[in-house]
PDB file of C-alpha atoms in Angstrom:
ATOM      1  CA  UNK G   1      62.610 -36.462 103.487  1.00  0.00           C
ATOM      2  CA  UNK G   2      60.393 -39.507 103.682  1.00  0.00           C
ATOM      3  CA  UNK G   3      61.220 -42.544 101.581  1.00  0.00           C
ATOM      4  CA  UNK G   4      59.488 -45.864 101.056  1.00  0.00           C
ATOM      5  CA  UNK G   5      61.205 -49.172 100.443  1.00  0.00           C
ATOM      6  CA  UNK G   6      59.148 -51.913  98.848  1.00  0.00           C
ATOM      7  CA  UNK G   7      59.878 -55.609  98.783  1.00  0.00           C
ATOM      8  CA  UNK G   8      58.189 -58.924  98.140  1.00  0.00           C
ATOM      9  CA  UNK G   9      57.279 -59.071  94.477  1.00  0.00           C
ATOM     10  CA  UNK G  10      58.074 -61.964  92.194  1.00  0.00           C
ATOM     11  CA  UNK G  11      56.736 -64.807  90.115  1.00  0.00           C
ATOM     12  CA  UNK G  12      53.986 -66.994  91.517  1.00  0.00           C
ATOM     13  CA  UNK G  13      51.684 -69.609  90.069  1.00  0.00           C
ATOM     14  CA  UNK G  14      47.933 -69.041  89.864  1.00  0.00           C
ATOM     15  CA  UNK G  15      46.353 -69.799  93.212  1.00  0.00           C
ATOM     16  CA  UNK G  16      49.543 -68.972  95.043  1.00  0.00           C
ATOM     17  CA  UNK G  17      50.346 -66.306  97.606  1.00  0.00           C
ATOM     18  CA  UNK G  18      52.733 -63.416  98.008  1.00  0.00           C
ATOM     19  CA  UNK G  19      53.269 -60.804 100.682  1.00  0.00           C
ATOM     20  CA  UNK G  20      54.427 -57.314  99.827  1.00  0.00           C
ATOM     21  CA  UNK G  21      55.892 -54.959 102.367  1.00  0.00           C
ATOM     22  CA  UNK G  22      56.605 -51.253 102.310  1.00  0.00           C
ATOM     23  CA  UNK G  23      58.624 -49.535 105.005  1.00  0.00           C
ATOM     24  CA  UNK G  24      58.859 -45.804 105.507  1.00  0.00           C
ATOM     25  CA  UNK G  25      61.986 -44.054 106.689  1.00  0.00           C
ATOM     26  CA  UNK G  26      62.919 -40.467 107.440  1.00  0.00           C
ATOM     27  CA  UNK G  27      61.785 -37.813 109.844  1.00  0.00           C
ATOM     28  CA  UNK G  28      58.204 -38.854 110.372  1.00  0.00           C
ATOM     29  CA  UNK G  29      55.804 -37.611 113.010  1.00  0.00           C
ATOM     30  CA  UNK G  30      52.796 -39.601 111.919  1.00  0.00           C
ATOM     31  CA  UNK G  31      51.471 -41.613 109.006  1.00  0.00           C
ATOM     32  CA  UNK G  32      47.814 -41.360 108.101  1.00  0.00           C
ATOM     33  CA  UNK G  33      46.778 -43.517 105.205  1.00  0.00           C
ATOM     34  CA  UNK G  34      48.883 -46.291 103.766  1.00  0.00           C
ATOM     35  CA  UNK G  35      47.932 -47.886 100.522  1.00  0.00           C
ATOM     36  CA  UNK G  36      48.765 -50.191  97.676  1.00  0.00           C
ATOM     37  CA  UNK G  37      48.147 -49.485  94.010  1.00  0.00           C
ATOM     38  CA  UNK G  38      48.857 -51.486  90.904  1.00  0.00           C
ATOM     39  CA  UNK G  39      49.501 -50.762  87.256  1.00  0.00           C
ATOM     40  CA  UNK G  40      49.103 -53.482  84.669  1.00  0.00           C
ATOM     41  CA  UNK G  41      50.671 -53.147  81.218  1.00  0.00           C
ATOM     42  CA  UNK G  42      48.778 -50.634  79.136  1.00  0.00           C
ATOM     43  CA  UNK G  43      46.547 -49.591  82.012  1.00  0.00           C
ATOM     44  CA  UNK G  44      46.403 -46.751  84.471  1.00  0.00           C
ATOM     45  CA  UNK G  45      47.506 -47.094  88.059  1.00  0.00           C
ATOM     46  CA  UNK G  46      44.585 -48.109  90.230  1.00  0.00           C
ATOM     47  CA  UNK G  47      43.775 -48.607  93.871  1.00  0.00           C
ATOM     48  CA  UNK G  48      44.248 -52.036  95.390  1.00  0.00           C
ATOM     49  CA  UNK G  49      43.752 -51.339  99.083  1.00  0.00           C
ATOM     50  CA  UNK G  50      44.202 -48.660 101.716  1.00  0.00           C
ATOM     51  CA  UNK G  51      44.313 -48.610 105.481  1.00  0.00           C
ATOM     52  CA  UNK G  52      43.912 -45.576 107.698  1.00  0.00           C
ATOM     53  CA  UNK G  53      45.707 -44.841 110.939  1.00  0.00           C
ATOM     54  CA  UNK G  54      42.602 -46.068 112.714  1.00  0.00           C
ATOM     55  CA  UNK G  55      42.717 -49.387 110.902  1.00  0.00           C
ATOM     56  CA  UNK G  56      39.850 -48.786 108.505  1.00  0.00           C
ATOM     57  CA  UNK G  57      40.459 -50.671 105.278  1.00  0.00           C
ATOM     58  CA  UNK G  58      39.200 -50.229 101.755  1.00  0.00           C
ATOM     59  CA  UNK G  59      39.650 -52.706  98.915  1.00  0.00           C
ATOM     60  CA  UNK G  60      39.096 -52.788  95.206  1.00  0.00           C
ATOM     61  CA  UNK G  61      36.233 -55.146  94.405  1.00  0.00           C
ATOM     62  CA  UNK G  62      38.555 -57.341  92.378  1.00  0.00           C
ATOM     63  CA  UNK G  63      40.708 -58.222  95.396  1.00  0.00           C
ATOM     64  CA  UNK G  64      38.165 -58.449  98.192  1.00  0.00           C
ATOM     65  CA  UNK G  65      38.285 -61.756 100.066  1.00  0.00           C
ATOM     66  CA  UNK G  66      41.687 -62.496  98.522  1.00  0.00           C
ATOM     67  CA  UNK G  67      43.997 -59.667  99.601  1.00  0.00           C
ATOM     68  CA  UNK G  68      44.545 -58.282 103.084  1.00  0.00           C
ATOM     69  CA  UNK G  69      46.209 -55.000 103.914  1.00  0.00           C
ATOM     70  CA  UNK G  70      47.621 -54.469 107.382  1.00  0.00           C
ATOM     71  CA  UNK G  71      50.111 -52.159 109.011  1.00  0.00           C
ATOM     72  CA  UNK G  72      52.705 -52.136 111.757  1.00  0.00           C
ATOM     73  CA  UNK G  73      52.821 -48.598 113.063  1.00  0.00           C
ATOM     74  CA  UNK G  74      55.878 -49.244 115.234  1.00  0.00           C
ATOM     75  CA  UNK G  75      57.798 -50.166 112.088  1.00  0.00           C
ATOM     76  CA  UNK G  76      56.080 -47.614 109.807  1.00  0.00           C
ATOM     77  CA  UNK G  77      55.352 -50.523 107.511  1.00  0.00           C
ATOM     78  CA  UNK G  78      52.378 -51.606 105.476  1.00  0.00           C
ATOM     79  CA  UNK G  79      51.855 -55.085 104.119  1.00  0.00           C
ATOM     80  CA  UNK G  80      49.715 -56.604 101.420  1.00  0.00           C
ATOM     81  CA  UNK G  81      48.983 -60.285 101.799  1.00  0.00           C
ATOM     82  CA  UNK G  82      47.857 -61.602  98.442  1.00  0.00           C
ATOM     83  CA  UNK G  83      46.200 -65.010  98.320  1.00  0.00           C
ATOM     84  CA  UNK G  84      44.483 -66.944  95.552  1.00  0.00           C
ATOM     85  CA  UNK G  85      46.390 -64.960  92.992  1.00  0.00           C
ATOM     86  CA  UNK G  86      45.083 -64.814  89.451  1.00  0.00           C
ATOM     87  CA  UNK G  87      46.797 -64.011  86.191  1.00  0.00           C
ATOM     88  CA  UNK G  88      44.915 -60.732  86.073  1.00  0.00           C
ATOM     89  CA  UNK G  89      46.677 -59.659  89.276  1.00  0.00           C
ATOM     90  CA  UNK G  90      49.883 -59.387  87.269  1.00  0.00           C
ATOM     91  CA  UNK G  91      51.065 -55.798  87.586  1.00  0.00           C
ATOM     92  CA  UNK G  92      53.607 -53.513  89.107  1.00  0.00           C
ATOM     93  CA  UNK G  93      52.553 -52.766  92.674  1.00  0.00           C
ATOM     94  CA  UNK G  94      53.285 -49.452  94.368  1.00  0.00           C
ATOM     95  CA  UNK G  95      52.814 -48.357  97.936  1.00  0.00           C
ATOM     96  CA  UNK G  96      51.792 -44.900  99.004  1.00  0.00           C
ATOM     97  CA  UNK G  97      51.747 -43.138 102.349  1.00  0.00           C
ATOM     98  CA  UNK G  98      50.705 -39.730 103.587  1.00  0.00           C
ATOM     99  CA  UNK G  99      51.226 -38.050 106.901  1.00  0.00           C
ATOM    100  CA  UNK G 100      53.244 -35.431 108.769  1.00  0.00           C
ATOM    101  CA  UNK G 101      56.988 -35.046 108.937  1.00  0.00           C
ATOM    102  CA  UNK G 102      58.785 -34.319 112.183  1.00  0.00           C
ATOM    103  CA  UNK G 103      58.543 -30.659 111.211  1.00  0.00           C
ATOM    104  CA  UNK G 104      54.775 -31.016 110.822  1.00  0.00           C
ATOM    105  CA  UNK G 105      54.835 -30.666 107.075  1.00  0.00           C
ATOM    106  CA  UNK G 106      52.447 -32.761 105.054  1.00  0.00           C
ATOM    107  CA  UNK G 107      53.925 -35.472 102.923  1.00  0.00           C
ATOM    108  CA  UNK G 108      52.635 -37.968 100.404  1.00  0.00           C
ATOM    109  CA  UNK G 109      55.152 -40.325  98.888  1.00  0.00           C
ATOM    110  CA  UNK G 110      55.303 -43.299  96.569  1.00  0.00           C
ATOM    111  CA  UNK G 111      57.536 -46.290  96.852  1.00  0.00           C
ATOM    112  CA  UNK G 112      59.294 -47.862  93.923  1.00  0.00           C
ATOM    113  CA  UNK G 113      57.217 -50.428  92.101  1.00  0.00           C
ATOM    114  CA  UNK G 114      57.581 -54.146  92.582  1.00  0.00           C
ATOM    115  CA  UNK G 115      56.551 -56.525  89.845  1.00  0.00           C
ATOM    116  CA  UNK G 116      54.115 -59.303  90.642  1.00  0.00           C
ATOM    117  CA  UNK G 117      53.757 -61.887  87.899  1.00  0.00           C
ATOM    118  CA  UNK G 118      51.139 -64.590  88.193  1.00  0.00           C
ATOM    119  CA  UNK G 119      51.807 -67.290  85.659  1.00  0.00           C
ATOM    120  CA  UNK G 120      52.139 -71.031  85.365  1.00  0.00           C
TER     121      UNK G 120
END
């Protein structure tokens, strides 16, 4: 069974920075796409950024030039560096990964959410 452990949320002032991390554990053969999603109060969960195994990234327009997604394959970990944070970035952030288990079964899992609050 593959599990994700998320860390790094918290309270930050507008203009500040935070880094989220999400580490996978379990019997994993390979991880394809890693991604971050967010859900603000009263809204649906939406894409923030994804990164493929080949390093191709995709960002929501609202976070381009401010957020950076990167991964450490040796540690099965994905990061989200968030700079120039705005109040509208306030949300619960979730990570997501898909890939193959050691038994070559497909998996797609979500990590627990971590709250990011941007407020003065």
